[in-house]
């Protein structure tokens, strides 16, 4: 990859600033957990697996910042750090998965000295990042088997290297198919209101030399209806036990259009995106973001002042619209309740 989404370097966290892409490629340095939490909330880093990595690294930074004489005081303050991370964004379950993982590791090492615990947390956060790369490559390998030679693949939002530790889930499938030599091309939805498709997916795929066409969201049906799309591949922020999938707002519309046009609709996500505690998608919390994301583009108003706005950041695609869910442990289709349980604990 020609960029790094996030990395731990010299006891600080470095992130590419996704609010500035594609016009500027700026790397920010974070040395305290509160600014990492702010970076997640402000979308400097975004995408379910990437915010999981950021939360883990933020907790590792927080552990270093804690001044404590006793273990009791250290663990009380660590809980506060974790709560700050948990309050950043509600929908992507990878964030909560990473926080729980860091807490579990801290707890399992309670008997050790505080500096040792701090060091263990740092190593665990780096491991979360490294594992994500391997996981995405495996998602790519499985997913590429579903992509026909010469396919035109429609994707929504950015489920790429920028949304993960660096290879991507949906774009991981696309990258793997491309690496295998399949002559594929991508249609990237621009993804209003935040424009993850136009700003990030287009930037990543162009850098990679994968043939890509940018379309506005309302064009997807036009191209599907004309037979120009072979399949859709998207990422996920949370997948319920029955396969219902929360992903970027607009994903549901793409899935409905795909079904109407008999086009396979695939979801690619790591097992850490599964939330088997939720029986179906109606229980997934949906983040509402500021109205200014809808009324303004790059600070320029595009709507009259005072207009009422709604801005849900995610929607839920019912499992019945999903042809298959691609994970690092295999592909699930049909009986999602059974299949997802199996890939979650292989
Ligand atoms: O609001 P965002 O940009 O964090 O939303 C991101 C998405 O919806 C992605 O498709 C999802 O997190 C999968 S990322 C591999």
CSV table of N, CA and C in Angstrom, one decimal, residues 207-305:
chain,number,residue,atom,x,y,z
A,207,UNK,N,-4.9,5.1,-7.1
A,207,UNK,CA,-3.5,4.9,-6.7
A,207,UNK,C,-3.1,3.4,-7.1
A,208,UNK,N,-4.1,2.5,-6.9
A,208,UNK,CA,-3.8,1.1,-7.1
A,208,UNK,C,-3.8,0.7,-8.6
A,209,UNK,N,-4.3,1.6,-9.5
A,209,UNK,CA,-4.4,1.3,-10.9
A,209,UNK,C,-5.5,0.3,-11.2
A,210,UNK,N,-6.6,0.3,-10.4
A,210,UNK,CA,-7.7,-0.6,-10.7
A,210,UNK,C,-8.8,0.3,-11.4
A,211,UNK,N,-9.2,-0.1,-12.6
A,211,UNK,CA,-10.1,0.7,-13.4
A,211,UNK,C,-11.3,1.1,-12.7
A,212,UNK,N,-11.6,2.3,-12.5
A,212,UNK,CA,-12.7,2.8,-11.6
A,212,UNK,C,-13.5,3.9,-12.3
A,213,UNK,N,-14.8,3.8,-12.2
A,213,UNK,CA,-15.7,4.9,-12.7
A,213,UNK,C,-16.5,5.4,-11.5
A,214,UNK,N,-16.4,6.7,-11.3
A,214,UNK,CA,-17.2,7.3,-10.2
A,214,UNK,C,-18.6,7.7,-10.7
A,215,UNK,N,-19.6,7.3,-9.9
A,215,UNK,CA,-21.0,7.7,-10.2
A,215,UNK,C,-21.6,8.4,-9.0
A,216,UNK,N,-22.6,9.2,-9.2
A,216,UNK,CA,-23.3,9.7,-8.1
A,216,UNK,C,-24.3,8.6,-7.7
A,217,UNK,N,-24.8,8.7,-6.4
A,217,UNK,CA,-25.6,7.6,-5.8
A,217,UNK,C,-26.8,7.3,-6.6
A,218,UNK,N,-27.4,8.3,-7.2
A,218,UNK,CA,-28.7,8.1,-7.9
A,218,UNK,C,-28.5,7.5,-9.3
A,219,UNK,N,-27.3,7.2,-9.7
A,219,UNK,CA,-27.0,6.6,-11.0
A,219,UNK,C,-27.0,5.0,-11.0
A,220,UNK,N,-26.9,4.5,-9.7
A,220,UNK,CA,-26.7,3.0,-9.6
A,220,UNK,C,-27.7,2.2,-10.4
A,221,UNK,N,-29.0,2.6,-10.2
A,221,UNK,CA,-30.1,1.9,-10.8
A,221,UNK,C,-30.0,1.9,-12.4
A,222,UNK,N,-29.6,3.1,-12.9
A,222,UNK,CA,-29.4,3.3,-14.3
A,222,UNK,C,-28.5,2.2,-14.9
A,223,UNK,N,-27.3,2.1,-14.2
A,223,UNK,CA,-26.3,1.2,-14.8
A,223,UNK,C,-26.7,-0.3,-14.5
A,224,UNK,N,-27.4,-0.6,-13.4
A,224,UNK,CA,-27.8,-2.0,-13.2
A,224,UNK,C,-28.8,-2.4,-14.2
A,225,UNK,N,-29.8,-1.5,-14.5
A,225,UNK,CA,-30.9,-1.8,-15.4
A,225,UNK,C,-30.3,-2.0,-16.8
A,226,UNK,N,-29.2,-1.3,-17.2
A,226,UNK,CA,-28.6,-1.5,-18.5
A,226,UNK,C,-27.7,-2.7,-18.6
A,227,UNK,N,-27.6,-3.4,-17.5
A,227,UNK,CA,-26.8,-4.6,-17.6
A,227,UNK,C,-25.3,-4.3,-17.4
A,228,UNK,N,-24.9,-3.2,-16.9
A,228,UNK,CA,-23.5,-2.8,-16.8
A,228,UNK,C,-22.8,-3.1,-15.5
A,229,UNK,N,-23.6,-3.7,-14.6
A,229,UNK,CA,-23.0,-4.1,-13.3
A,229,UNK,C,-23.2,-5.6,-13.1
A,230,UNK,N,-22.1,-6.3,-12.8
A,230,UNK,CA,-22.1,-7.7,-12.6
A,230,UNK,C,-22.5,-8.1,-11.1
A,231,UNK,N,-22.0,-7.3,-10.2
A,231,UNK,CA,-22.3,-7.7,-8.8
A,231,UNK,C,-21.9,-6.4,-7.9
A,232,UNK,N,-22.5,-6.4,-6.7
A,232,UNK,CA,-22.2,-5.3,-5.7
A,232,UNK,C,-21.4,-6.0,-4.5
A,233,UNK,N,-20.4,-5.2,-4.1
A,233,UNK,CA,-19.7,-5.7,-2.9
A,233,UNK,C,-19.6,-4.4,-1.9
A,234,UNK,N,-20.0,-4.6,-0.7
A,234,UNK,CA,-20.0,-3.5,0.3
A,234,UNK,C,-19.4,-4.0,1.6
A,235,UNK,N,-19.0,-3.1,2.5
A,235,UNK,CA,-18.6,-3.5,3.8
A,235,UNK,C,-19.7,-3.5,4.8
A,236,UNK,N,-19.4,-3.6,6.1
A,236,UNK,CA,-20.4,-3.6,7.1
A,236,UNK,C,-19.9,-2.9,8.4
A,237,UNK,N,-20.9,-2.4,9.1
A,237,UNK,CA,-20.5,-1.8,10.4
A,237,UNK,C,-21.0,-2.7,11.6
A,238,UNK,N,-22.1,-3.4,11.3
A,238,UNK,CA,-22.5,-4.4,12.3
A,238,UNK,C,-23.5,-5.3,11.7
A,239,UNK,N,-23.3,-6.6,11.9
A,239,UNK,CA,-24.1,-7.7,11.3
A,239,UNK,C,-24.8,-8.4,12.5
A,240,UNK,N,-26.1,-8.4,12.5
A,240,UNK,CA,-26.9,-9.1,13.5
A,240,UNK,C,-26.9,-10.6,13.2
A,241,UNK,N,-27.3,-11.4,14.2
A,241,UNK,CA,-27.3,-12.9,14.1
A,241,UNK,C,-28.0,-13.4,12.9
A,242,UNK,N,-29.1,-12.7,12.5
A,242,UNK,CA,-29.8,-13.2,11.3
A,242,UNK,C,-29.3,-12.7,10.0
A,243,UNK,N,-28.2,-12.0,10.0
A,243,UNK,CA,-27.5,-11.5,8.8
A,243,UNK,C,-27.9,-10.1,8.4
A,244,UNK,N,-28.9,-9.5,9.0
A,244,UNK,CA,-29.2,-8.1,8.7
A,244,UNK,C,-28.0,-7.3,9.0
A,245,UNK,N,-27.7,-6.4,8.0
A,245,UNK,CA,-26.4,-5.7,8.0
A,245,UNK,C,-26.5,-4.2,8.0
A,246,UNK,N,-25.9,-3.5,9.0
A,246,UNK,CA,-25.8,-2.1,9.0
A,246,UNK,C,-24.6,-1.7,8.2
A,247,UNK,N,-24.7,-0.8,7.3
A,247,UNK,CA,-23.6,-0.2,6.6
A,247,UNK,C,-24.0,1.2,6.2
A,248,UNK,N,-23.1,1.9,5.6
A,248,UNK,CA,-23.3,3.3,5.2
A,248,UNK,C,-24.6,3.6,4.6
A,249,UNK,N,-25.2,4.7,5.0
A,249,UNK,CA,-26.5,5.1,4.5
A,249,UNK,C,-26.5,5.0,2.9
A,250,UNK,N,-27.6,4.4,2.4
A,250,UNK,CA,-27.7,4.2,1.0
A,250,UNK,C,-27.4,2.8,0.5
A,251,UNK,N,-26.8,2.0,1.4
A,251,UNK,CA,-26.5,0.6,1.1
A,251,UNK,C,-27.8,-0.2,0.8
A,252,UNK,N,-28.8,0.1,1.7
A,252,UNK,CA,-30.1,-0.6,1.5
A,252,UNK,C,-30.7,-0.3,0.1
A,253,UNK,N,-30.6,0.9,-0.3
A,253,UNK,CA,-31.1,1.3,-1.7
A,253,UNK,C,-30.4,0.5,-2.7
A,254,UNK,N,-29.1,0.4,-2.6
A,254,UNK,CA,-28.3,-0.4,-3.6
A,254,UNK,C,-28.7,-1.9,-3.6
A,255,UNK,N,-28.9,-2.4,-2.4
A,255,UNK,CA,-29.3,-3.8,-2.3
A,255,UNK,C,-30.7,-4.1,-2.9
A,256,UNK,N,-31.6,-3.1,-2.7
A,256,UNK,CA,-33.0,-3.3,-3.3
A,256,UNK,C,-32.9,-3.3,-4.8
A,257,UNK,N,-32.1,-2.3,-5.3
A,257,UNK,CA,-31.9,-2.2,-6.8
A,257,UNK,C,-31.2,-3.4,-7.3
A,258,UNK,N,-30.3,-4.0,-6.6
A,258,UNK,CA,-29.6,-5.2,-7.0
A,258,UNK,C,-30.5,-6.4,-7.1
A,259,UNK,N,-31.4,-6.5,-6.1
A,259,UNK,CA,-32.3,-7.6,-6.1
A,259,UNK,C,-33.3,-7.5,-7.3
A,260,UNK,N,-33.8,-6.3,-7.5
A,260,UNK,CA,-34.7,-6.0,-8.6
A,260,UNK,C,-34.1,-6.3,-10.0
A,261,UNK,N,-32.8,-6.2,-10.1
A,261,UNK,CA,-32.1,-6.4,-11.3
A,261,UNK,C,-31.4,-7.7,-11.4
A,262,UNK,N,-31.7,-8.6,-10.4
A,262,UNK,CA,-31.0,-9.9,-10.4
A,262,UNK,C,-29.5,-9.9,-10.3
A,263,UNK,N,-29.0,-9.0,-9.5
A,263,UNK,CA,-27.5,-8.8,-9.5
A,263,UNK,C,-27.1,-9.3,-8.1
A,264,UNK,N,-26.1,-10.2,-7.9
A,264,UNK,CA,-25.6,-10.6,-6.6
A,264,UNK,C,-25.2,-9.4,-5.8
A,265,UNK,N,-25.5,-9.4,-4.5
A,265,UNK,CA,-25.2,-8.3,-3.6
A,265,UNK,C,-24.4,-9.0,-2.4
A,266,UNK,N,-23.1,-8.7,-2.3
A,266,UNK,CA,-22.2,-9.3,-1.3
A,266,UNK,C,-21.8,-8.3,-0.2
A,267,UNK,N,-21.7,-8.8,1.0
A,267,UNK,CA,-21.2,-8.0,2.1
A,267,UNK,C,-19.9,-8.7,2.5
A,268,UNK,N,-18.8,-7.9,2.7
A,268,UNK,CA,-17.5,-8.4,3.1
A,268,UNK,C,-17.2,-7.8,4.4
A,269,UNK,N,-16.9,-8.6,5.4
A,269,UNK,CA,-16.6,-8.0,6.8
A,269,UNK,C,-15.9,-9.1,7.6
A,270,UNK,N,-15.1,-8.6,8.6
A,270,UNK,CA,-14.4,-9.5,9.5
A,270,UNK,C,-15.4,-10.0,10.5
A,271,UNK,N,-15.0,-11.1,11.2
A,271,UNK,CA,-15.9,-11.7,12.2
A,271,UNK,C,-16.1,-10.7,13.4
A,272,UNK,N,-15.2,-9.7,13.6
A,272,UNK,CA,-15.3,-8.7,14.6
A,272,UNK,C,-16.5,-7.8,14.3
A,273,UNK,N,-17.0,-7.8,13.1
A,273,UNK,CA,-18.2,-7.0,12.8
A,273,UNK,C,-19.5,-7.7,13.1
A,274,UNK,N,-19.4,-9.0,13.5
A,274,UNK,CA,-20.7,-9.7,13.8
A,274,UNK,C,-21.1,-9.3,15.2
A,275,UNK,N,-22.4,-9.1,15.4
A,275,UNK,CA,-22.9,-8.9,16.8
A,275,UNK,C,-24.0,-9.9,17.0
A,276,UNK,N,-23.6,-11.1,17.4
A,276,UNK,CA,-24.5,-12.2,17.5
A,276,UNK,C,-25.4,-12.0,18.7
A,277,UNK,N,-25.2,-11.0,19.5
A,277,UNK,CA,-26.1,-10.8,20.7
A,277,UNK,C,-27.4,-10.1,20.2
A,278,UNK,N,-27.3,-9.6,19.0
A,278,UNK,CA,-28.6,-8.9,18.4
A,278,UNK,C,-29.3,-9.9,17.5
A,279,UNK,N,-30.5,-10.2,17.8
A,279,UNK,CA,-31.2,-11.2,17.0
A,279,UNK,C,-31.5,-10.7,15.6
A,280,UNK,N,-31.8,-9.4,15.4
A,280,UNK,CA,-32.0,-8.9,14.0
A,280,UNK,C,-31.5,-7.4,14.0
A,281,UNK,N,-31.6,-6.9,12.8
A,281,UNK,CA,-31.0,-5.6,12.5
A,281,UNK,C,-31.8,-4.4,13.2
A,282,UNK,N,-33.0,-4.6,13.6
A,282,UNK,CA,-33.8,-3.5,14.2
A,282,UNK,C,-33.2,-3.1,15.5
A,283,UNK,N,-32.3,-3.9,16.1
A,283,UNK,CA,-31.7,-3.5,17.4
A,283,UNK,C,-30.4,-2.8,17.2
A,284,UNK,N,-29.9,-2.6,16.0
A,284,UNK,CA,-28.6,-1.9,15.7
A,284,UNK,C,-28.8,-0.4,15.9
A,285,UNK,N,-28.0,0.2,16.8
A,285,UNK,CA,-28.1,1.7,17.0
A,285,UNK,C,-27.6,2.4,15.8
A,286,UNK,N,-28.4,3.4,15.3
A,286,UNK,CA,-28.0,4.1,14.1
A,286,UNK,C,-27.5,5.5,14.5
A,287,UNK,N,-26.3,5.8,14.1
A,287,UNK,CA,-25.8,7.2,14.4
A,287,UNK,C,-26.5,8.3,13.6
A,288,UNK,N,-26.8,9.4,14.2
A,288,UNK,CA,-27.3,10.5,13.5
A,288,UNK,C,-26.2,11.6,13.5
A,289,UNK,N,-25.8,12.1,12.4
A,289,UNK,CA,-24.6,13.0,12.4
A,289,UNK,C,-25.1,14.5,12.1
A,290,UNK,N,-24.2,15.5,12.3
A,290,UNK,CA,-24.7,16.8,12.2
A,290,UNK,C,-25.3,17.2,10.9
A,291,UNK,N,-26.3,18.1,10.9
A,291,UNK,CA,-27.0,18.5,9.7
A,291,UNK,C,-26.1,19.2,8.7
A,292,UNK,N,-25.0,19.8,9.2
A,292,UNK,CA,-24.1,20.5,8.3
A,292,UNK,C,-23.5,19.6,7.2
A,293,UNK,N,-23.5,18.3,7.5
A,293,UNK,CA,-22.9,17.3,6.5
A,293,UNK,C,-23.8,17.3,5.3
A,294,UNK,N,-25.1,17.6,5.5
A,294,UNK,CA,-26.1,17.5,4.4
A,294,UNK,C,-26.3,18.9,3.8
A,295,UNK,N,-26.2,19.9,4.6
A,295,UNK,CA,-26.5,21.3,4.1
A,295,UNK,C,-25.2,21.9,3.4
A,296,UNK,N,-24.1,21.4,3.7
A,296,UNK,CA,-22.8,22.0,3.3
A,296,UNK,C,-21.9,21.0,2.6
A,297,UNK,N,-21.1,21.4,1.6
A,297,UNK,CA,-20.1,20.6,1.1
A,297,UNK,C,-18.8,21.4,1.2
A,298,UNK,N,-17.8,20.9,1.9
A,298,UNK,CA,-16.6,21.6,2.2
A,298,UNK,C,-16.8,23.0,2.7
A,299,UNK,N,-17.8,23.2,3.6
A,299,UNK,CA,-18.1,24.5,4.2
A,299,UNK,C,-18.9,25.4,3.3
A,300,UNK,N,-19.2,24.9,2.1
A,300,UNK,CA,-20.0,25.8,1.2
A,300,UNK,C,-21.5,25.3,1.3
A,301,UNK,N,-22.4,26.3,1.6
A,301,UNK,CA,-23.8,25.9,1.8
A,301,UNK,C,-24.4,25.5,0.4
A,302,UNK,N,-25.2,24.4,0.5
A,302,UNK,CA,-25.9,24.0,-0.8
A,302,UNK,C,-27.4,23.9,-0.5
A,303,UNK,N,-27.9,24.4,0.6
A,303,UNK,CA,-29.3,24.4,1.0
A,303,UNK,C,-29.6,25.7,1.7
A,304,UNK,N,-30.9,26.0,1.7
A,304,UNK,CA,-31.3,27.3,2.4
A,304,UNK,C,-31.1,27.2,3.9
A,305,UNK,N,-30.6,28.2,4.5
A,305,UNK,CA,-30.4,28.2,5.9
A,305,UNK,C,-31.8,28.0,6.6
